[in-house]
mmCIF file of N, CA and C in Angstrom:
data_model
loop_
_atom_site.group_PDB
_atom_site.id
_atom_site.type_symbol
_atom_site.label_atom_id
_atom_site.label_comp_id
_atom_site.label_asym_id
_atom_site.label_seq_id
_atom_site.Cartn_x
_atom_site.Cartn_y
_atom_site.Cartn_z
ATOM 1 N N UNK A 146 0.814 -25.466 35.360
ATOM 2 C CA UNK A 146 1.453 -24.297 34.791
ATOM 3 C C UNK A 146 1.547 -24.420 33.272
ATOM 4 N N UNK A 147 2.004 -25.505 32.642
ATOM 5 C CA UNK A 147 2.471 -25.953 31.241
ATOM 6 C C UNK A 147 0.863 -25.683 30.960
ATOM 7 N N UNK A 148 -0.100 -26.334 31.295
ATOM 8 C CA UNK A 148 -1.613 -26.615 30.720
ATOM 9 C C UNK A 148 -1.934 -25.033 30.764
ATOM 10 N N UNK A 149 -1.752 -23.989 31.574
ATOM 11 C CA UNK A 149 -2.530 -22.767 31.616
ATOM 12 C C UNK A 149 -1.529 -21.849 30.764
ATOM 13 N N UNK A 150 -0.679 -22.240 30.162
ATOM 14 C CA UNK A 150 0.340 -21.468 29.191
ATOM 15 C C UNK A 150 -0.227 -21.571 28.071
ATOM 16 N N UNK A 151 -0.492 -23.399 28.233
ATOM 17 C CA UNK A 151 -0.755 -23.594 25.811
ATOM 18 C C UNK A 151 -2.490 -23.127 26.333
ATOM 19 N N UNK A 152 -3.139 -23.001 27.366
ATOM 20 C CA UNK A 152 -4.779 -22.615 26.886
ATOM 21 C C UNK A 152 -4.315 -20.829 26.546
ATOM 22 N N UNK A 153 -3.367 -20.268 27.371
ATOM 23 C CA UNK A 153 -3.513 -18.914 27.031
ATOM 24 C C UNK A 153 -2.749 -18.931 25.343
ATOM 25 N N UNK A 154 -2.296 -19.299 25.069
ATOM 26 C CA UNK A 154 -0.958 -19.064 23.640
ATOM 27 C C UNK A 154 -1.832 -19.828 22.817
ATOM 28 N N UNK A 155 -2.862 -20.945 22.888
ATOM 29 C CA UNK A 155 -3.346 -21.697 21.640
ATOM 30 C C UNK A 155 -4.162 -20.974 20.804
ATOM 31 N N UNK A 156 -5.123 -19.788 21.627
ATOM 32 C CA UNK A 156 -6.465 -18.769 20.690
ATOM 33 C C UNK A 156 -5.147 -18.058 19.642
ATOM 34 N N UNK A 157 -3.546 -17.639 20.443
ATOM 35 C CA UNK A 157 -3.191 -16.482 19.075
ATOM 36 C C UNK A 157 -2.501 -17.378 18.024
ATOM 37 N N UNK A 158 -2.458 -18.949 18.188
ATOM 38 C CA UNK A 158 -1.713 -19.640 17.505
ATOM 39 C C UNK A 158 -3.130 -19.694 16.193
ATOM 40 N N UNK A 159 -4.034 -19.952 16.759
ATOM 41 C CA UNK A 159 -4.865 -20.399 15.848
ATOM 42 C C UNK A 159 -5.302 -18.707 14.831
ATOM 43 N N UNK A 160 -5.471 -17.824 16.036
ATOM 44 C CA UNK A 160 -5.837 -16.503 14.791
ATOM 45 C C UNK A 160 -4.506 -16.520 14.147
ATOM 46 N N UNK A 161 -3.054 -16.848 14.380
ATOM 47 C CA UNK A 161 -2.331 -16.490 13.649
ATOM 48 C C UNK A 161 -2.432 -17.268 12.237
ATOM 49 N N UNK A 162 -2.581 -19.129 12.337
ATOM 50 C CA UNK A 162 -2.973 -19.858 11.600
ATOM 51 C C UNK A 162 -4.327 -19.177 10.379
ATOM 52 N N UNK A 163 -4.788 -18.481 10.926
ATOM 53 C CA UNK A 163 -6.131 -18.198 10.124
ATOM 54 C C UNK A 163 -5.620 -16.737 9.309
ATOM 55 N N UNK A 164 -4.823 -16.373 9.797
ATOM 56 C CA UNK A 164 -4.566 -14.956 8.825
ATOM 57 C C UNK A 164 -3.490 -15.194 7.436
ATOM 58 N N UNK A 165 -3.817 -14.713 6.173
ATOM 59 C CA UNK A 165 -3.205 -14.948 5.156
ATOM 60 C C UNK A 165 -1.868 -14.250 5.293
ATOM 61 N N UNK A 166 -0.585 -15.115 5.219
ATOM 62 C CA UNK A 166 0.181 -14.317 5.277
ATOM 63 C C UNK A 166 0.873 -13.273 3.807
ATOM 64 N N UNK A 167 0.141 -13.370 3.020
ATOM 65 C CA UNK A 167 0.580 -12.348 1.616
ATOM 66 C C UNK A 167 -0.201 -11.554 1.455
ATOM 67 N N UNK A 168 -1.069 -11.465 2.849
ATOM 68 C CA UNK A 168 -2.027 -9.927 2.047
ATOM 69 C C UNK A 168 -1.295 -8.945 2.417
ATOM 70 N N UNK A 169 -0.806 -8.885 2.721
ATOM 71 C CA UNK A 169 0.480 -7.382 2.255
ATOM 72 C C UNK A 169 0.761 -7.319 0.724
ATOM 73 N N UNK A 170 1.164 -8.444 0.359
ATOM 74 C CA UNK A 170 1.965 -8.696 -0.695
ATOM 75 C C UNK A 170 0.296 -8.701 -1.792
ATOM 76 N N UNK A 171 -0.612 -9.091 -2.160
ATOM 77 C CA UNK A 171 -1.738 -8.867 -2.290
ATOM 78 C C UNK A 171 -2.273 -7.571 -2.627
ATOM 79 N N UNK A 172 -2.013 -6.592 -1.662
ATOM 80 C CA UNK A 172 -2.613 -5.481 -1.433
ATOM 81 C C UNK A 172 -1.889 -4.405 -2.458
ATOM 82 N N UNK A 173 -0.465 -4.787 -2.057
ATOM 83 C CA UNK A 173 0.504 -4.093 -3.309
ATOM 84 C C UNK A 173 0.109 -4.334 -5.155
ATOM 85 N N UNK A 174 -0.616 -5.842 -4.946
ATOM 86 C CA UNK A 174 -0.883 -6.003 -6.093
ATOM 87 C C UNK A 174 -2.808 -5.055 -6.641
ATOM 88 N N UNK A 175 -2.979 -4.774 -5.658
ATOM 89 C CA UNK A 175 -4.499 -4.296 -6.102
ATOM 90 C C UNK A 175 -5.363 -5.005 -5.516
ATOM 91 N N UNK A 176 -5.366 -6.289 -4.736
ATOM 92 C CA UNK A 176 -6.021 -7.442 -4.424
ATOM 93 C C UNK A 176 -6.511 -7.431 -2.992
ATOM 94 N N UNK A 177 -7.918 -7.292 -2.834
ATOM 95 C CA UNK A 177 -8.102 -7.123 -1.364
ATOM 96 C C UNK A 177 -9.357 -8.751 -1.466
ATOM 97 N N UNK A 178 -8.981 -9.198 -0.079
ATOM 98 C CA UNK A 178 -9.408 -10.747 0.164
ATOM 99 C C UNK A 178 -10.236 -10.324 1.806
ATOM 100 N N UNK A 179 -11.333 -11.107 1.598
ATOM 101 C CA UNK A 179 -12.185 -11.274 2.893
ATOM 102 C C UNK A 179 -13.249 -12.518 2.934
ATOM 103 N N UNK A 180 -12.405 -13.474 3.815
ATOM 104 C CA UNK A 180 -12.991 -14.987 3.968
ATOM 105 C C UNK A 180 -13.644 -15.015 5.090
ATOM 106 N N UNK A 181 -14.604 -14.056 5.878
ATOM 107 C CA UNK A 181 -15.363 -13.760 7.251
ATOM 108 C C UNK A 181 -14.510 -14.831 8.131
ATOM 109 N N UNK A 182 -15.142 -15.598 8.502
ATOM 110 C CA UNK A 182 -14.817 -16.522 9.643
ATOM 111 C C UNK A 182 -14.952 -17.942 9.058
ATOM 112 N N UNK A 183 -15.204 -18.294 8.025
ATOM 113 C CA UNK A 183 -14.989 -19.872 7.847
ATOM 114 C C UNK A 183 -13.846 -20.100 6.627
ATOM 115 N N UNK A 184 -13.674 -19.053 5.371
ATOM 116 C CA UNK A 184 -12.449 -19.382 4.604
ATOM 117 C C UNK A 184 -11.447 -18.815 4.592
ATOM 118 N N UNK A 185 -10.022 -19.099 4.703
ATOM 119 C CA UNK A 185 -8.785 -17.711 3.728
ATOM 120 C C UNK A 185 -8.561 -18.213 3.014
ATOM 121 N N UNK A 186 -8.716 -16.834 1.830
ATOM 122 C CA UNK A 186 -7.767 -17.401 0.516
ATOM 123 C C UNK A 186 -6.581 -17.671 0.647
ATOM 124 N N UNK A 187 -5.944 -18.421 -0.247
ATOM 125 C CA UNK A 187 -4.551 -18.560 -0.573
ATOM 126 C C UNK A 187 -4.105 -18.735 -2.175
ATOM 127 N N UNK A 188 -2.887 -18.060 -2.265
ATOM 128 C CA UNK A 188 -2.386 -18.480 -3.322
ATOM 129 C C UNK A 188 -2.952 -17.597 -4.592
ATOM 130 N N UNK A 189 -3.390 -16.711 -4.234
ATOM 131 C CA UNK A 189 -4.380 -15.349 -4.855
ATOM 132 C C UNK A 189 -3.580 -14.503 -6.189
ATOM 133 N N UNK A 190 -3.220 -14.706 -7.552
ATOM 134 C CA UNK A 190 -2.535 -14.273 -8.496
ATOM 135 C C UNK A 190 -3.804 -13.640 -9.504
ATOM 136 N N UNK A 191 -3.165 -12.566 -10.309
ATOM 137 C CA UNK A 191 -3.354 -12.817 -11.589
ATOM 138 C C UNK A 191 -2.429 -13.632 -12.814
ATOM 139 N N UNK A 192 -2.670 -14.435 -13.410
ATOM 140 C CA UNK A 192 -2.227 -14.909 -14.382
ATOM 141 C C UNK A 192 -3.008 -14.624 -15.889
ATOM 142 N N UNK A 193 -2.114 -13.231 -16.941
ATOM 143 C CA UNK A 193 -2.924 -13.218 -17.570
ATOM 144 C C UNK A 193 -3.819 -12.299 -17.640
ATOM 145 N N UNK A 194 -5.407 -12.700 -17.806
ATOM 146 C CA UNK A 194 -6.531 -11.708 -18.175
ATOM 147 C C UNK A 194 -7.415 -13.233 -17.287
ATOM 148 N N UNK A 195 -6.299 -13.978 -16.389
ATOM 149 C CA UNK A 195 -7.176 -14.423 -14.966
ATOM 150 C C UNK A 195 -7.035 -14.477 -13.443
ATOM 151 N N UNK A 196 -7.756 -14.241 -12.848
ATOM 152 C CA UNK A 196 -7.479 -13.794 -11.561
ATOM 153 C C UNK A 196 -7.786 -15.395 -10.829
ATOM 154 N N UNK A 197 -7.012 -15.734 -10.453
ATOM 155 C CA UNK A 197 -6.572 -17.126 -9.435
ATOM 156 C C UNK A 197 -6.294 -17.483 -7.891
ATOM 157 N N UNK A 198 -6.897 -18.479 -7.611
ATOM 158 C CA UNK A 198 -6.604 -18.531 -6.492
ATOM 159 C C UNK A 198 -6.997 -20.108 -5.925
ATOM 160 N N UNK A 199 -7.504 -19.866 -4.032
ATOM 161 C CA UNK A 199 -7.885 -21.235 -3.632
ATOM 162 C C UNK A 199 -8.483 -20.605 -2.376
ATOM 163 N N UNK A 200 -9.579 -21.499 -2.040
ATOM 164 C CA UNK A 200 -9.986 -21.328 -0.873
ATOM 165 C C UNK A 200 -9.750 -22.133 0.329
ATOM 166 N N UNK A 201 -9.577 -22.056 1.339
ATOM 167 C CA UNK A 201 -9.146 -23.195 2.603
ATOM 168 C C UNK A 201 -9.794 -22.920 3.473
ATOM 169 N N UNK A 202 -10.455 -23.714 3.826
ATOM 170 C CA UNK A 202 -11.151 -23.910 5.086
ATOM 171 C C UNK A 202 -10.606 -23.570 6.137
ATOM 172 N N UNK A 203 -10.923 -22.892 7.396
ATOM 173 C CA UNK A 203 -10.501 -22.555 8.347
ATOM 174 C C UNK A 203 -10.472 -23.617 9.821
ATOM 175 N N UNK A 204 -12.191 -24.023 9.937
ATOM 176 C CA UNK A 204 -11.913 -24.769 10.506
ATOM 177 C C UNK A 204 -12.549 -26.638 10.618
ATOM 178 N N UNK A 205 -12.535 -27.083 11.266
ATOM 179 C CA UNK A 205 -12.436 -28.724 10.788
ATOM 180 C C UNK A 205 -13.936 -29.080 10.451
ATOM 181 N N UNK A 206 -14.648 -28.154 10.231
ATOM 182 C CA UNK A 206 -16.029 -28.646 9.892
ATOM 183 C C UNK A 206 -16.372 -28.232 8.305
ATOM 184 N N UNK A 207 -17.169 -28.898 7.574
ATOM 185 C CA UNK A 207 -17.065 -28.725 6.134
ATOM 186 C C UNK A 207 -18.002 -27.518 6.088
ATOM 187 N N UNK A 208 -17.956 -26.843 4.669
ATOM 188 C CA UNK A 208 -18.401 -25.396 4.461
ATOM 189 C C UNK A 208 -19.096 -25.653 3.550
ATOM 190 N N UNK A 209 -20.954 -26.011 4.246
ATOM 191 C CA UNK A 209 -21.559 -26.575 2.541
ATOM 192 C C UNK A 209 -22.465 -25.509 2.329
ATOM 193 N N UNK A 210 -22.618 -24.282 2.570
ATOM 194 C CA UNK A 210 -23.096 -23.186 1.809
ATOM 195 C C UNK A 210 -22.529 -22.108 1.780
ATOM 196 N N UNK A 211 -22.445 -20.906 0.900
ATOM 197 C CA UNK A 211 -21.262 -20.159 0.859
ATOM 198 C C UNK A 211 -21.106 -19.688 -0.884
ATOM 199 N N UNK A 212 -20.717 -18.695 -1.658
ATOM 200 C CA UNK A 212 -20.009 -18.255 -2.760
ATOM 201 C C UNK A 212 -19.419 -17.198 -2.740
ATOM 202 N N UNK A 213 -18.780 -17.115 -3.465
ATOM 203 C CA UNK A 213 -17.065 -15.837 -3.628
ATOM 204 C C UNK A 213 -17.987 -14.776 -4.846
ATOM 205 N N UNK A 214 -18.053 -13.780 -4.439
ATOM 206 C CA UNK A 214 -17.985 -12.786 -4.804
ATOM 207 C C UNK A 214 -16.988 -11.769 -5.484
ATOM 208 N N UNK A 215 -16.912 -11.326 -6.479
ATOM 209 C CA UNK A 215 -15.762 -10.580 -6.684
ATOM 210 C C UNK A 215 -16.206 -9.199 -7.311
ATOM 211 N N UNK A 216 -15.182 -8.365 -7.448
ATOM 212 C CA UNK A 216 -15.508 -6.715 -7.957
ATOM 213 C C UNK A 216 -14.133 -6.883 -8.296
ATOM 214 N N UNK A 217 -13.907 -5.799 -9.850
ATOM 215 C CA UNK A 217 -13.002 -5.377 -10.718
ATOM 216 C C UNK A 217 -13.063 -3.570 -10.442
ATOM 217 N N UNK A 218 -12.365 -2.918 -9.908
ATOM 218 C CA UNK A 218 -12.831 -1.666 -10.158
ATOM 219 C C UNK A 218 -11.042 -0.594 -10.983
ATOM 220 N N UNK A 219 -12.095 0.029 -11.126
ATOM 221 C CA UNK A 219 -10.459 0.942 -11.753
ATOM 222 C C UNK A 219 -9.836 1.991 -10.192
ATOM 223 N N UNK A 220 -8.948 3.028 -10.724
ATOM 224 C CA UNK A 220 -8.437 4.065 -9.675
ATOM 225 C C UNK A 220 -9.858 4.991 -9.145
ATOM 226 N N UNK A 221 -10.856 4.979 -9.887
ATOM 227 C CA UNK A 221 -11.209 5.950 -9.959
ATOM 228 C C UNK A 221 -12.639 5.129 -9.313
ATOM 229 N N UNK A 222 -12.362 4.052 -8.775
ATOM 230 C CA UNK A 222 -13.904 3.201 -7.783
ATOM 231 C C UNK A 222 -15.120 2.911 -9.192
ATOM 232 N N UNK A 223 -14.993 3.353 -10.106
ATOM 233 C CA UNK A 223 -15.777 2.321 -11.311
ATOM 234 C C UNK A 223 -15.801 1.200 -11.268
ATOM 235 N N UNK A 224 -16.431 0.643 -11.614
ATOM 236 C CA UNK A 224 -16.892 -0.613 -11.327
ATOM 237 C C UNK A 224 -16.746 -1.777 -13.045
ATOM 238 N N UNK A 225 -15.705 -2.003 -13.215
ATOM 239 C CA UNK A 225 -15.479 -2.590 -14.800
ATOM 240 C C UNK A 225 -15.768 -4.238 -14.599
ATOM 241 N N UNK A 226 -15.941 -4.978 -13.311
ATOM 242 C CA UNK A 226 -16.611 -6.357 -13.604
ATOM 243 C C UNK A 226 -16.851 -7.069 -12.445
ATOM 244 N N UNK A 227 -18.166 -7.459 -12.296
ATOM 245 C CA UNK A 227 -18.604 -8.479 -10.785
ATOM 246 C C UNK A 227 -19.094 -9.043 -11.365
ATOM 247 N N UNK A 228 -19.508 -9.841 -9.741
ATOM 248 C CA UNK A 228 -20.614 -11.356 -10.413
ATOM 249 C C UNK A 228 -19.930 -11.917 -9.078
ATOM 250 N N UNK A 229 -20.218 -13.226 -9.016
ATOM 251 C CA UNK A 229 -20.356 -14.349 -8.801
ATOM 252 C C UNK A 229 -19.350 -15.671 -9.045
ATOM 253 N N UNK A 230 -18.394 -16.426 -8.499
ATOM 254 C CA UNK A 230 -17.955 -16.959 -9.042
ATOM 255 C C UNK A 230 -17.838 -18.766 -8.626
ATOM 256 N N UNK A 231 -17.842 -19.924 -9.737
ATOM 257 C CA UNK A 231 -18.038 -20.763 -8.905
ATOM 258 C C UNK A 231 -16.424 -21.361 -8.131
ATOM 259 N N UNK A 232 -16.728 -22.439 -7.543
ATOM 260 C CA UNK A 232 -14.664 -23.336 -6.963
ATOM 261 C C UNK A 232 -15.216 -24.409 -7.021
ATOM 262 N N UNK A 233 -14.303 -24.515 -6.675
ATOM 263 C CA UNK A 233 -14.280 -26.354 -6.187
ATOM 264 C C UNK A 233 -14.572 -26.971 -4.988
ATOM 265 N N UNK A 234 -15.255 -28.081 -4.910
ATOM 266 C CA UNK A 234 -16.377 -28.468 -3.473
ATOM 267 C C UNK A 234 -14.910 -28.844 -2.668
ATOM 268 N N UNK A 235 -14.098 -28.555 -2.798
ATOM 269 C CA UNK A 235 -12.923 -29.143 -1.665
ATOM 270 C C UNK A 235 -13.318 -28.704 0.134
ATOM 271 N N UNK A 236 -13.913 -27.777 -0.094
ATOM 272 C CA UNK A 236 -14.137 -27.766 1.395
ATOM 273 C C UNK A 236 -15.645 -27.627 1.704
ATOM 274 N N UNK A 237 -16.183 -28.142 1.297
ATOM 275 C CA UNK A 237 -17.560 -29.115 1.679
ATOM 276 C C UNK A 237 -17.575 -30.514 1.760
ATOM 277 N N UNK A 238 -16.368 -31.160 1.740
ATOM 278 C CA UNK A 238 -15.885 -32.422 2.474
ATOM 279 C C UNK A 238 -15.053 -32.085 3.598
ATOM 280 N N UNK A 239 -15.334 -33.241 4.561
ATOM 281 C CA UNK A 239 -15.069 -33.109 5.669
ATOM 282 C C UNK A 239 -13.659 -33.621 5.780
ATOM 283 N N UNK A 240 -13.081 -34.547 5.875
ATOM 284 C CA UNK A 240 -11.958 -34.436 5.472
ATOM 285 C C UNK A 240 -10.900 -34.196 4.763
ATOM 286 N N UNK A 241 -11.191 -33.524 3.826
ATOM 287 C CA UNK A 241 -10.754 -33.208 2.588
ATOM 288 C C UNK A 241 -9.162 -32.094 2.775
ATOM 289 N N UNK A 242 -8.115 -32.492 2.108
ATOM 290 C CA UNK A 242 -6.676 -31.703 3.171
ATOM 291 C C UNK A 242 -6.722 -30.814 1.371
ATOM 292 N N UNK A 243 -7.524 -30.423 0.611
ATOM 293 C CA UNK A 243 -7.139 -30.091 -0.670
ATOM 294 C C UNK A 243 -7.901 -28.741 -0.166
ATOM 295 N N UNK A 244 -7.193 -27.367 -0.991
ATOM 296 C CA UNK A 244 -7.612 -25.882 -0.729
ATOM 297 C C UNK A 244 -8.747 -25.854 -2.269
ATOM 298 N N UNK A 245 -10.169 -25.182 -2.525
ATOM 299 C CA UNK A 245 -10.861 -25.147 -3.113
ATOM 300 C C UNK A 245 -10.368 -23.994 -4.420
ATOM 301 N N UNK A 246 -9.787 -24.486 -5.373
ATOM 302 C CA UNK A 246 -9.649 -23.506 -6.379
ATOM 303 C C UNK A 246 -10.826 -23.007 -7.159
ATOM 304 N N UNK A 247 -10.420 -21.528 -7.233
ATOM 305 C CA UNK A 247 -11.285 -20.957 -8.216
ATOM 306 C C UNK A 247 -10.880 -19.788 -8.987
ATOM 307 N N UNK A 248 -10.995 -19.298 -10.405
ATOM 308 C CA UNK A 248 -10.842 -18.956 -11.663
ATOM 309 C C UNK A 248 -11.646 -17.989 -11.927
ATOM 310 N N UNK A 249 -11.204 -16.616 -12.129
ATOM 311 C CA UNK A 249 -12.475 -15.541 -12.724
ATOM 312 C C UNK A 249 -11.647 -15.131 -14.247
ATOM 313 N N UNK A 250 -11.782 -15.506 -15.188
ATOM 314 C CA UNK A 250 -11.662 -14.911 -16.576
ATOM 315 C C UNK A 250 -12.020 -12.900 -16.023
ATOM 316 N N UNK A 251 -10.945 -12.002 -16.256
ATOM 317 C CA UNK A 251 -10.873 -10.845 -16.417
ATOM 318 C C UNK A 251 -11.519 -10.075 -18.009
ATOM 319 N N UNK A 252 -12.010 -9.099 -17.771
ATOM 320 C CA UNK A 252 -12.479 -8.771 -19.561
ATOM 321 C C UNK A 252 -11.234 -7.657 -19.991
ATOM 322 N N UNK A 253 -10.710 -7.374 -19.242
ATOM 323 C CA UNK A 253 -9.327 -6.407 -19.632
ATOM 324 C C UNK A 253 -8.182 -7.308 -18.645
ATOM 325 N N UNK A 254 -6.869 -6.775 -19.579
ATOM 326 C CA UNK A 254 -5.765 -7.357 -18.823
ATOM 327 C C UNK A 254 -5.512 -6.534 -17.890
ATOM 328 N N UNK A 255 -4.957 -7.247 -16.690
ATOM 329 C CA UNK A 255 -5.032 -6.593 -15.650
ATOM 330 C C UNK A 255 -3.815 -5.598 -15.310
ATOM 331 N N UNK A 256 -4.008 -4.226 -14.706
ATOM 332 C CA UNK A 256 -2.887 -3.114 -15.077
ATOM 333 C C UNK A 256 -2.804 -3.145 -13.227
ATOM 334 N N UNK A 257 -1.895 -3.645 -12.437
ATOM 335 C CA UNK A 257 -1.606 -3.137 -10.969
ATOM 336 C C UNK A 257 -1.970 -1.857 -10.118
ATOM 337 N N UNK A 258 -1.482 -1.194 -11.117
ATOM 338 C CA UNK A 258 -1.616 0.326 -10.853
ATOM 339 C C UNK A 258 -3.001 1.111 -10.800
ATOM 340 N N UNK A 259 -3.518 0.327 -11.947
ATOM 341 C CA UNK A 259 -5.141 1.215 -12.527
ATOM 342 C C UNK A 259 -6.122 -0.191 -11.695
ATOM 343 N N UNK A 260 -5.952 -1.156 -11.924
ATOM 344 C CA UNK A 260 -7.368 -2.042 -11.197
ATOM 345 C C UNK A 260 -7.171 -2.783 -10.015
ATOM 346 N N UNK A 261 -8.116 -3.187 -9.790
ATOM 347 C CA UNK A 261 -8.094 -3.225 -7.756
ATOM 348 C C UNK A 261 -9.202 -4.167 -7.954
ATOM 349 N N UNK A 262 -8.735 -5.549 -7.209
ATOM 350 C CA UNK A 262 -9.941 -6.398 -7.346
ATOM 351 C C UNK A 262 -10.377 -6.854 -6.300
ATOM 352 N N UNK A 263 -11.306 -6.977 -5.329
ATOM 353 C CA UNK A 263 -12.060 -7.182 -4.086
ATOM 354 C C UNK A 263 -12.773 -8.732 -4.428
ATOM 355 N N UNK A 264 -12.297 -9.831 -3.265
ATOM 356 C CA UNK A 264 -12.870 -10.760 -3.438
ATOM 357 C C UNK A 264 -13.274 -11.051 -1.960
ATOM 358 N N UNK A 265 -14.307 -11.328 -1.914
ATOM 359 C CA UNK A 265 -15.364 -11.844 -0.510
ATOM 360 C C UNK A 265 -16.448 -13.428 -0.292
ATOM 361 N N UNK A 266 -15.732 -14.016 0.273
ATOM 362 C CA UNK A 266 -16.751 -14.730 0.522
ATOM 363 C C UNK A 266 -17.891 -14.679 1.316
ATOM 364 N N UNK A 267 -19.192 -14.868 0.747
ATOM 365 C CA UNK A 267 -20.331 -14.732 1.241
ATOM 366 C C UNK A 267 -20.766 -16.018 1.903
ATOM 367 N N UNK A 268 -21.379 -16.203 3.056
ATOM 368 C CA UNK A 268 -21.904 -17.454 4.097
ATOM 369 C C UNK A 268 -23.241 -17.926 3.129
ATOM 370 N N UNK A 269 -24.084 -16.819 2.478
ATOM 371 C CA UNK A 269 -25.443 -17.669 2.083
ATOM 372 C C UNK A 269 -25.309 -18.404 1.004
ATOM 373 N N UNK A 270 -26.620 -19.231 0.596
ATOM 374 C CA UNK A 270 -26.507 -19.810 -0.923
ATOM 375 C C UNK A 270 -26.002 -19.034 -1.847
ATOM 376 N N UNK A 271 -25.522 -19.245 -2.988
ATOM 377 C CA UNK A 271 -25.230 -18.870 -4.524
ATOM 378 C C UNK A 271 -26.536 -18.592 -4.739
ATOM 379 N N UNK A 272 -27.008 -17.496 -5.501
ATOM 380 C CA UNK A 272 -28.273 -16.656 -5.818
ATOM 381 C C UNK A 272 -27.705 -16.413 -6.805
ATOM 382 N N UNK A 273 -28.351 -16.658 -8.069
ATOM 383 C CA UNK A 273 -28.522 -16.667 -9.394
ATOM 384 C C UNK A 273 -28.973 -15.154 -9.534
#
């Protein structure tokens, strides 16, 4: 009985584990986050004229291909800055308990109200 309880309750423990709990709080800020199935962000700020954060691995196997993507847009879906951005190899080690930070320098300071920034991690290589 105990064994057929934690197999049914362990899948929502783990999606619960995997969902960021501040993208509410995120979203209010302009900030929309999408780590498919191997990262969530955490810890996702602007500081500044920089947009901050970390990446964490989801699950116990290392993540050795993969880059974060980002878009700057205004109210009005313009498009004021993308690209590409690099982090830190923290989760392309396998044991590694450290979340992968990474840093996008903004070209305007950032206004809540007027810009909206979309960050995605992509599964393929970094393409230049």
């Amino acid at each position: 009985m105990n064994k057929t309880l934690l197999a049914a309750l362990l899948p929502l423990f783990v999606v619960g584990c995997a969902a960021t709990p501040d993208k509410t709080a995120l979203q209010a800020q302009g900030i929309s986050t999408d780590g498919a199935s191997k990262v969530a962000f955490r810890n996702v700020r602007v500081e500044g004229t920089t947009l901050k954060g970390s990446l964490k691995r989801i699950g116990r196997n290392p993540v050795h291909f993969g880059h974060l993507d980002y878009t700057v847009t205004d109210t009005s879906g313009k498009a004021l800055q993308s690209g590409q951005t690099d982090y830190s190899g923290a989760i392309k080690q396998r044991r590694s308990p450290n979340a992968s930070r990474f840093s996008i320098p903004l070209k305007q300071a950032w206004q809540p109200g007027l810009h909206h920034a979309t960050l995605v991690w992509d599964d393929k290589t970094h393409q230049q």
